[in-house]
Tab-separated table of C-alpha atoms and ligand atoms in Angstrom:
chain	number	residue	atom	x	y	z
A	423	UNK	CA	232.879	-89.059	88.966
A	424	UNK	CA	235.808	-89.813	86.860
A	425	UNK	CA	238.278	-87.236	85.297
A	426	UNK	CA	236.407	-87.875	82.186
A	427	UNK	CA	233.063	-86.849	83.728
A	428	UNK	CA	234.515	-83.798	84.824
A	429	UNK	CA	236.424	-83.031	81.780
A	430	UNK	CA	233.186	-83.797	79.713
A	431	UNK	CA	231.283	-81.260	82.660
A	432	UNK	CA	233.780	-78.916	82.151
A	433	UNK	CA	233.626	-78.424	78.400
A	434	UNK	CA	229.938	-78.689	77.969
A	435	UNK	CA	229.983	-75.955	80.400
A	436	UNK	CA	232.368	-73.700	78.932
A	437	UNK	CA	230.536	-73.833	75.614
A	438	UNK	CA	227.396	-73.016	77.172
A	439	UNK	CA	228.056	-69.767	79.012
A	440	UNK	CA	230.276	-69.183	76.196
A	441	UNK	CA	227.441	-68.933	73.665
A	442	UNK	CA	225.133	-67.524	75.712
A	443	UNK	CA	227.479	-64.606	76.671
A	444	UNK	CA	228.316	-63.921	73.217
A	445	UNK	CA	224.558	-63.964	72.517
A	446	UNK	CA	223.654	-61.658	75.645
A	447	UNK	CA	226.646	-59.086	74.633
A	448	UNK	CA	225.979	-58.990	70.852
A	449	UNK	CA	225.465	-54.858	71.562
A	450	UNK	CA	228.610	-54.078	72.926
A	451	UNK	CA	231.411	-53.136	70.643
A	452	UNK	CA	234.306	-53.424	72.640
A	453	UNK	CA	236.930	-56.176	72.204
A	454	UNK	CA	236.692	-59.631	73.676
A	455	UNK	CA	239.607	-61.346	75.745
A	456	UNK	CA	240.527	-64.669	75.709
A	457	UNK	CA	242.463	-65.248	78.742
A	458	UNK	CA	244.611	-68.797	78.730
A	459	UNK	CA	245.120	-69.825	75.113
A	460	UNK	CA	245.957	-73.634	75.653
A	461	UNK	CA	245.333	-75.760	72.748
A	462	UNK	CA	243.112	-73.072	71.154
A	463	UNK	CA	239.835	-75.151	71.025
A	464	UNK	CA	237.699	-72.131	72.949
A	465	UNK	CA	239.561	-69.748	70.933
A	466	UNK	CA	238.814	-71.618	67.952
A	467	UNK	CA	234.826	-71.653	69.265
A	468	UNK	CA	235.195	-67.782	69.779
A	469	UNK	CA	236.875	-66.921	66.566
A	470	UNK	CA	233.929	-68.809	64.708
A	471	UNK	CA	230.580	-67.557	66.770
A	472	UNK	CA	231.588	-63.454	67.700
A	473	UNK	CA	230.722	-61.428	64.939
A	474	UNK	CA	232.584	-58.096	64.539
A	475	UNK	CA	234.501	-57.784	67.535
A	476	UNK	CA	238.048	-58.029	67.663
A	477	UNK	CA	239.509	-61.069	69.871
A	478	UNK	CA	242.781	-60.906	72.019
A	479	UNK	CA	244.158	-63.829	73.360
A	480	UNK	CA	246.928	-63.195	76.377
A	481	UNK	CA	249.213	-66.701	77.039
A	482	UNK	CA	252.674	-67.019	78.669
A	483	UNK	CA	253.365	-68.541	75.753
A	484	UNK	CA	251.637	-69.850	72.396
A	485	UNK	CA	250.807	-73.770	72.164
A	486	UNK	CA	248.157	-73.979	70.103
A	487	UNK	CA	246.842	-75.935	67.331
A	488	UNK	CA	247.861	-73.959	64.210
A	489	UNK	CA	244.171	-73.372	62.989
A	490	UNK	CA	243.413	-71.914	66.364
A	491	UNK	CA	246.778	-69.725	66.846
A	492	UNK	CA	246.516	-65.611	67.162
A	493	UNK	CA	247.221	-63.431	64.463
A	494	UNK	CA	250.326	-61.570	66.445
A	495	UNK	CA	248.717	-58.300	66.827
A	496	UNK	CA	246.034	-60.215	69.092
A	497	UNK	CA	248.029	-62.364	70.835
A	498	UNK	CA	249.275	-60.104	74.083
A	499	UNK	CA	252.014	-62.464	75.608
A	500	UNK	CA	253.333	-62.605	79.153
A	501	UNK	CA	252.050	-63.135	82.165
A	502	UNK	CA	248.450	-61.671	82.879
A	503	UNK	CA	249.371	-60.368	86.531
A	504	UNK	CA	251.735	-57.792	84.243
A	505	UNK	CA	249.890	-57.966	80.965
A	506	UNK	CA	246.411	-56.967	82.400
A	507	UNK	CA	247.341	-54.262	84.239
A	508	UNK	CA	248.552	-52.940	80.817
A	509	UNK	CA	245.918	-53.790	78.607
A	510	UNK	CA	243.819	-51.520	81.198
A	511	UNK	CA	246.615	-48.399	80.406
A	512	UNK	CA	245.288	-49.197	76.457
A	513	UNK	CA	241.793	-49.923	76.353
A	514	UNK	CA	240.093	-48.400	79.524
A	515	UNK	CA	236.931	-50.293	80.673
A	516	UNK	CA	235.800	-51.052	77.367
A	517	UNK	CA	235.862	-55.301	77.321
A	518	UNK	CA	232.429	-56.653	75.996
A	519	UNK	CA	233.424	-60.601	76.861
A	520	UNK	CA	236.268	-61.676	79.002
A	521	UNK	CA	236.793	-65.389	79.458
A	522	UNK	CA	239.309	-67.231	81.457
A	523	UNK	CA	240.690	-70.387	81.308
A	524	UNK	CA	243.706	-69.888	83.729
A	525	UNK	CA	243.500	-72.813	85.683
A	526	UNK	CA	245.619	-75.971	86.054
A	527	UNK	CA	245.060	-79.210	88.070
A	528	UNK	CA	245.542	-77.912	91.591
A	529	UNK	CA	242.358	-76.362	92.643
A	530	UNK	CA	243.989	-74.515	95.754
A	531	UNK	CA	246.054	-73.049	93.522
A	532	UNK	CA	243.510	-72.519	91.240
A	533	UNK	CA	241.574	-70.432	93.805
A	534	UNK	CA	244.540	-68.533	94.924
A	535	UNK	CA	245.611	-67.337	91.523
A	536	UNK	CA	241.858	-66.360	90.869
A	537	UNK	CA	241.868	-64.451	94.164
A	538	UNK	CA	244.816	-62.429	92.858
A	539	UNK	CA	243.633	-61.781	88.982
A	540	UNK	CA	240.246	-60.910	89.955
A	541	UNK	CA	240.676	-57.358	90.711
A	542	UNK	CA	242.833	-57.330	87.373
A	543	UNK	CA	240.296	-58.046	84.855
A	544	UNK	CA	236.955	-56.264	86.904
A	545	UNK	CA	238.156	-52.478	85.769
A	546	UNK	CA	238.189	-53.481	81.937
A	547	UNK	CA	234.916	-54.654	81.753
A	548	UNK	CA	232.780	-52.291	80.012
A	549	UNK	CA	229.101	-51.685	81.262
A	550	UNK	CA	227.096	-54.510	80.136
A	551	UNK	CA	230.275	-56.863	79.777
A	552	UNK	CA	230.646	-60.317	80.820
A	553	UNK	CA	233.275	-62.532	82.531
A	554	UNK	CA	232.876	-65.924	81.806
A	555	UNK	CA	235.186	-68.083	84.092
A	556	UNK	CA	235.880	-71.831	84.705
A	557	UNK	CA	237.438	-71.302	88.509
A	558	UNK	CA	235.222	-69.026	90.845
A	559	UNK	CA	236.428	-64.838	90.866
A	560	UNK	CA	236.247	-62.600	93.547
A	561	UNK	CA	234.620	-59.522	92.090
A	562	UNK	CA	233.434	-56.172	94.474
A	563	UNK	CA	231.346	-54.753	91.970
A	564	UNK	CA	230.208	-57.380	89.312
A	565	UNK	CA	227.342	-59.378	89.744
A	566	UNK	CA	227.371	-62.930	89.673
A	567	UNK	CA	224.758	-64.493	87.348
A	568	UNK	CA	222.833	-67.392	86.622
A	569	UNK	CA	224.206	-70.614	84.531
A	570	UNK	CA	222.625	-70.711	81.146
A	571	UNK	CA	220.838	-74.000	80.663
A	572	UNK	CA	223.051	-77.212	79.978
A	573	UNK	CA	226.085	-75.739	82.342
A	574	UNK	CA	226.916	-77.573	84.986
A	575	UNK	CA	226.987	-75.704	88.846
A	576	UNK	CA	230.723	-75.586	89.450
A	577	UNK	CA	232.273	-75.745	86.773
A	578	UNK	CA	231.323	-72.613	85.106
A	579	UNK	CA	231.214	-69.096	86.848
A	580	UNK	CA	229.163	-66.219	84.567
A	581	UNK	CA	230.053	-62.285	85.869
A	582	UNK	CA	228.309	-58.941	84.734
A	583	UNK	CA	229.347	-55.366	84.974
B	1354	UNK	CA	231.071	-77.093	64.046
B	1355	UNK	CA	234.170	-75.383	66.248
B	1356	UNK	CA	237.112	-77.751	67.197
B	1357	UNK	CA	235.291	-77.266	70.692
B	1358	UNK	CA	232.302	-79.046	69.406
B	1359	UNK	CA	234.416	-81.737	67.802
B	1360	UNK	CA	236.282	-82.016	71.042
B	1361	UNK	CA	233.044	-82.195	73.224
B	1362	UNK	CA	231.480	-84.887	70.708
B	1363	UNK	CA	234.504	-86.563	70.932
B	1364	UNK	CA	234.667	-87.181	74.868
B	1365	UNK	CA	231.346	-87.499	74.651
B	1366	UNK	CA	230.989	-90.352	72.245
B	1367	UNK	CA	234.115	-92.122	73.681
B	1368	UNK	CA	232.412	-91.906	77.338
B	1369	UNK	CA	229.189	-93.440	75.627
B	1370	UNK	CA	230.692	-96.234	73.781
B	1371	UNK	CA	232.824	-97.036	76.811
B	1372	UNK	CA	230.138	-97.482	79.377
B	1373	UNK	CA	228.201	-99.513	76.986
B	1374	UNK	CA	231.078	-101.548	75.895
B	1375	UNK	CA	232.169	-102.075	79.689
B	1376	UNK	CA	228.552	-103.178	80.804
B	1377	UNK	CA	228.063	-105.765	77.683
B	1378	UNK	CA	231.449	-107.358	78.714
B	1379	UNK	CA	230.908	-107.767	82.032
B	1380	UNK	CA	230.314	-111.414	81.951
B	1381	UNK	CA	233.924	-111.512	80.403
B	1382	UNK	CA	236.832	-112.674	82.587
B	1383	UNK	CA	239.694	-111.537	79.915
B	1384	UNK	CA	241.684	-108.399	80.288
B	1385	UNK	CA	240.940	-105.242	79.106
B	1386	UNK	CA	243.327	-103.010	76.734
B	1387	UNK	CA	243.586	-99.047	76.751
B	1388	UNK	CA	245.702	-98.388	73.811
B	1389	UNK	CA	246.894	-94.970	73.704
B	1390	UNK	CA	247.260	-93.879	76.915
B	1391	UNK	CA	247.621	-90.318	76.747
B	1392	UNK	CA	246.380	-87.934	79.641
B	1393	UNK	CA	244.712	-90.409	81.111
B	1394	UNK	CA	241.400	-89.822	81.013
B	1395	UNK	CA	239.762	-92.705	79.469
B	1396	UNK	CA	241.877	-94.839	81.757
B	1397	UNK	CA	240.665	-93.257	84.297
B	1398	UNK	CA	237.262	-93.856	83.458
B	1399	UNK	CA	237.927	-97.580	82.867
B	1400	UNK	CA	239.533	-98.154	86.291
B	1401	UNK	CA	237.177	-96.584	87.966
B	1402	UNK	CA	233.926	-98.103	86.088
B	1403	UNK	CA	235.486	-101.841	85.121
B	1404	UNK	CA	235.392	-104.377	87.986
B	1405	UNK	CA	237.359	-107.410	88.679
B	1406	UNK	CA	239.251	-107.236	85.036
B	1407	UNK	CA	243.335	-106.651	84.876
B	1408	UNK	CA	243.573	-103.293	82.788
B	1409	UNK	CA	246.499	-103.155	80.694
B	1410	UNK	CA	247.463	-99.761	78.925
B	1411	UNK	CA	249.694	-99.410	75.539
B	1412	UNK	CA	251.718	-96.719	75.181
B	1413	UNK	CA	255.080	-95.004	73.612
B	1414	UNK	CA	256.101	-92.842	76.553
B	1415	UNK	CA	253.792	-92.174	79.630
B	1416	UNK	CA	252.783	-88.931	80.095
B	1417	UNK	CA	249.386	-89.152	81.982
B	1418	UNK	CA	247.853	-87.320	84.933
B	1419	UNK	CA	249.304	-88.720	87.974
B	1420	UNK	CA	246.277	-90.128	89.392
B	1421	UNK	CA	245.192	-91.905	85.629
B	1422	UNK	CA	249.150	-93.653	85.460
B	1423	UNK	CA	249.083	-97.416	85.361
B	1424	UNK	CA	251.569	-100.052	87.809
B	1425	UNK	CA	254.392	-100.440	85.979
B	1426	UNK	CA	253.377	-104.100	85.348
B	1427	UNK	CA	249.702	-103.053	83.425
B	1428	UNK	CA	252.282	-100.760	81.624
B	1429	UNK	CA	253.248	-102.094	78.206
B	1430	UNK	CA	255.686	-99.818	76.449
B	1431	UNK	CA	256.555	-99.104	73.018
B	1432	UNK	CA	255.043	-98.848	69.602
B	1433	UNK	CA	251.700	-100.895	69.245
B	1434	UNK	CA	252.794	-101.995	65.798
B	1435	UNK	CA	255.370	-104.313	68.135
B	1436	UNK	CA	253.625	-104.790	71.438
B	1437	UNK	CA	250.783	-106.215	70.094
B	1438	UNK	CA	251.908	-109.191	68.475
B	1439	UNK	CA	253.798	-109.769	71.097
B	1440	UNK	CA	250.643	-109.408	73.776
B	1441	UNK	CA	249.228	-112.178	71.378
B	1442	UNK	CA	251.626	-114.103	72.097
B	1443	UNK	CA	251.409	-113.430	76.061
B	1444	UNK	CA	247.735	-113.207	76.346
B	1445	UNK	CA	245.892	-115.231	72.877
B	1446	UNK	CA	242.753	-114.598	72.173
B	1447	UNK	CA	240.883	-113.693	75.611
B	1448	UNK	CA	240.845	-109.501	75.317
B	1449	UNK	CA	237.654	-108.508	76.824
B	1450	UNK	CA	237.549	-105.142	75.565
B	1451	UNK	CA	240.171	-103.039	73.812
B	1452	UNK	CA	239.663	-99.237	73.506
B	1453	UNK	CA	241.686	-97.365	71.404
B	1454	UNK	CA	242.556	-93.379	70.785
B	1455	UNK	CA	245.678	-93.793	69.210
B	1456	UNK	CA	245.443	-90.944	66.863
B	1457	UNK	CA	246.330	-87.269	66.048
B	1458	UNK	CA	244.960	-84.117	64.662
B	1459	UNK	CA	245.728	-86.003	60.814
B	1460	UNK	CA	242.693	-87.718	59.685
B	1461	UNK	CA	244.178	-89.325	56.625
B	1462	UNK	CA	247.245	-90.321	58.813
B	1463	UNK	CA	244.325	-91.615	61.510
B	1464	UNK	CA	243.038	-93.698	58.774
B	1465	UNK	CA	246.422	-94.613	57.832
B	1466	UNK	CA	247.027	-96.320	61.273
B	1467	UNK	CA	243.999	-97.691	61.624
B	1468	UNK	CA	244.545	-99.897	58.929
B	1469	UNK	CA	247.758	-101.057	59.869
B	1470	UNK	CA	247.046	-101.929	63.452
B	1471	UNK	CA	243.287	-103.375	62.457
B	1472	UNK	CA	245.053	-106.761	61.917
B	1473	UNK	CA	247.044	-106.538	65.160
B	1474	UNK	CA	244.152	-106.174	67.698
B	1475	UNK	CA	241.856	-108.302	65.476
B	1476	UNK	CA	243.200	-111.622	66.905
B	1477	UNK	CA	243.433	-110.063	70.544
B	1478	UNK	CA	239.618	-110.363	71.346
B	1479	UNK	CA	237.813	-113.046	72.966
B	1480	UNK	CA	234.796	-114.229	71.393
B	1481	UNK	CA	232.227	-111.949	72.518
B	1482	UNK	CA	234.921	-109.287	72.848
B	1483	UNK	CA	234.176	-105.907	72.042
B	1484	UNK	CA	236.395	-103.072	70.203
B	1485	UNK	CA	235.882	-99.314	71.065
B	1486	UNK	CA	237.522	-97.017	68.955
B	1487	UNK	CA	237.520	-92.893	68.244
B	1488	UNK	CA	238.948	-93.973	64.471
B	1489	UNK	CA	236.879	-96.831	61.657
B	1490	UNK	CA	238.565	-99.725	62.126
B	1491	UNK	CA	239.167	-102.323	58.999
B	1492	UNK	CA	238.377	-105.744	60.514
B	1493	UNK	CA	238.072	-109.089	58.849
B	1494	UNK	CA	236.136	-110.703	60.853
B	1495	UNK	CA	234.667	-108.217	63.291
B	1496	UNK	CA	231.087	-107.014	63.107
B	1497	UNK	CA	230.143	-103.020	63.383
B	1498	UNK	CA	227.878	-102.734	65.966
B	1499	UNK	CA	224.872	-99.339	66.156
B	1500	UNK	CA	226.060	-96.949	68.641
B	1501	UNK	CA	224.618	-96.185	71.856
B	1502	UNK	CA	222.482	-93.535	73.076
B	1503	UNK	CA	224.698	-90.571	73.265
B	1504	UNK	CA	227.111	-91.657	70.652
B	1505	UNK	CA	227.337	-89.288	67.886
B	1506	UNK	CA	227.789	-90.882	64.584
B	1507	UNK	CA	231.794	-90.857	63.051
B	1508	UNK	CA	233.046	-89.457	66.792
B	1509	UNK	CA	233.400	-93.449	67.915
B	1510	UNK	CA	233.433	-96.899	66.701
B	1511	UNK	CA	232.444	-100.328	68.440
B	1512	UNK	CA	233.236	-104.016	67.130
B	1513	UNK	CA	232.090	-107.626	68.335
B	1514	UNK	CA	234.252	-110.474	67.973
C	463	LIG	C1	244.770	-88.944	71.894
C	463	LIG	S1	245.935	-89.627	73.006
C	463	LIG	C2	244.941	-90.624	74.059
C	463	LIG	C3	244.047	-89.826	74.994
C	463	LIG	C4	243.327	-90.644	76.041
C	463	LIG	N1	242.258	-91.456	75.472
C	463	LIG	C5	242.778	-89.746	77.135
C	463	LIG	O1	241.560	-89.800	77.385
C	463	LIG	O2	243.528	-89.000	77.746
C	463	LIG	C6	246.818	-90.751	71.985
C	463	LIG	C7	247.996	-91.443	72.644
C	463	LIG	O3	248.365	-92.565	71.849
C	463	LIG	C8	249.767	-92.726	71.874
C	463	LIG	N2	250.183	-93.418	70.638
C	463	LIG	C9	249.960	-93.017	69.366
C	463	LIG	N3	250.474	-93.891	68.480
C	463	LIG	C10	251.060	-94.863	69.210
C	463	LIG	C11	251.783	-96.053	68.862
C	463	LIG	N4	252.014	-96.375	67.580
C	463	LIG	N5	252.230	-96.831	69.870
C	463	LIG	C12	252.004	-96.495	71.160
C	463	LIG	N6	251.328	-95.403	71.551
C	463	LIG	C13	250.867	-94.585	70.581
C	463	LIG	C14	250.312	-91.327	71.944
C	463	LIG	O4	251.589	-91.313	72.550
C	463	LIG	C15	249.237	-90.583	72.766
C	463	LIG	O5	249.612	-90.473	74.109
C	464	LIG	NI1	245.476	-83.046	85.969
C	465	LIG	NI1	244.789	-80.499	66.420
């Protein structure tokens, strides 16, 4: 496998349990989060395919292509290990779709920062919502579900409340 | 389409075209060219899929993924619009396969650039030689080959010599 396989894997991945979690939470009126804002491009999918929910983005700091860049009353900047914590003071367990995209090129460190944010993002999850992750969480009380078809095992992780 | 599903034809197309490209060459002895070297990942993908051809990579500044940087001496540094004539002069016609993914979010400043290096990689290839690119070329001599299976049309490019 070369680092363009797994990019490739990656992506195809992310799009797939992104669009079926947008499907399968179509109900649920609460806001989505977009957690890693990068270069905007799952953003930018987001912000085109969920209808009538409002989108926050939370980034240490914005980078991304300007067609794919916040309006600033969505974009929540800082770091998450502070910024979640608050977003949970202001909207209570009322997330429909959370999706992360926190991860850099170290996969220990991957796994050790996902370790620590897990138990940030579980309580804002409203019933029903989904996590959609590209690094395994450690969740106590969501349930881990299976990949929609065309994601690739490992490189996608879908969570339900 | 989101800039996701650009993005994912994108890879997708380039990883194609590559493969095919690579394979059809095979019986070439001639180097191969990565212009644009970027993060990596193409390179990456050539080194570990092309065997027993030098790979030589064209770029402004290196900024790649550790593990996808090139020896400083398959390192050729600067602005294509001078290193190429002057790898004509080192190498003549006996490039193998060039793949290029030069450009930027700018389409008409893509297309731009792709005309004015066209004429610079044009005399590069070997006969037999093959051109990948992610941007239409304007070649002289060159004929537009049909894309491979998994290519998706105006995402990639491939000449023969
Ligand atoms: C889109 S990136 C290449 C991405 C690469 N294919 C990958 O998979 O990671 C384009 C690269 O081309 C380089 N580049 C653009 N114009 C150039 C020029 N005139 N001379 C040399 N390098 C150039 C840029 O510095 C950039 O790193
Ligand atoms: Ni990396
Ligand atoms: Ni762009």
């Amino acid at each position: 496998m070369t680092r363009l396989d797994l990019f490739i894997d990656r992506m195809v991945s992310q799009r797939a349990c992104l669009d079926h979690a947008i499907a399968a939470t179509d109900g649920l009126a609460g806001p989505v989060f977009e957690l890693g804002l990068g270069n905007g491009r799952t953003y930018h999918h987001l912000r085109e395919t969920v209808v009538d929910r409002d989108i926050y983005v939370f980034e240490r700091e914005i980078a991304s292509h300007p067609d794919s860049t916040p309006e600033p009353e969505f974009a929540i900047l800082g770091d998450v290990m502070e910024t979640l914590p608050q977003a949970l003071q202001r909207f209570g367990p009322t997330i429909s779709l959370a999706h992360a995209d926190l991860g850099g090129h170290n996969r220990d460190k991957n796994d050790i920062f996902a370790r620590k944010v897990s138990p940030l993002i579980e309580p804002l999850l409203a019933p029903g919502g989904l996590m959609v992750s590209s690094d395994r969480m450690y969740f106590d009380t969501l349930e881990e579900l299976a990949l929609p078809e065309g994601a690739v095992p490992g490189r996608c992780f879908i969570y339900r409340r």
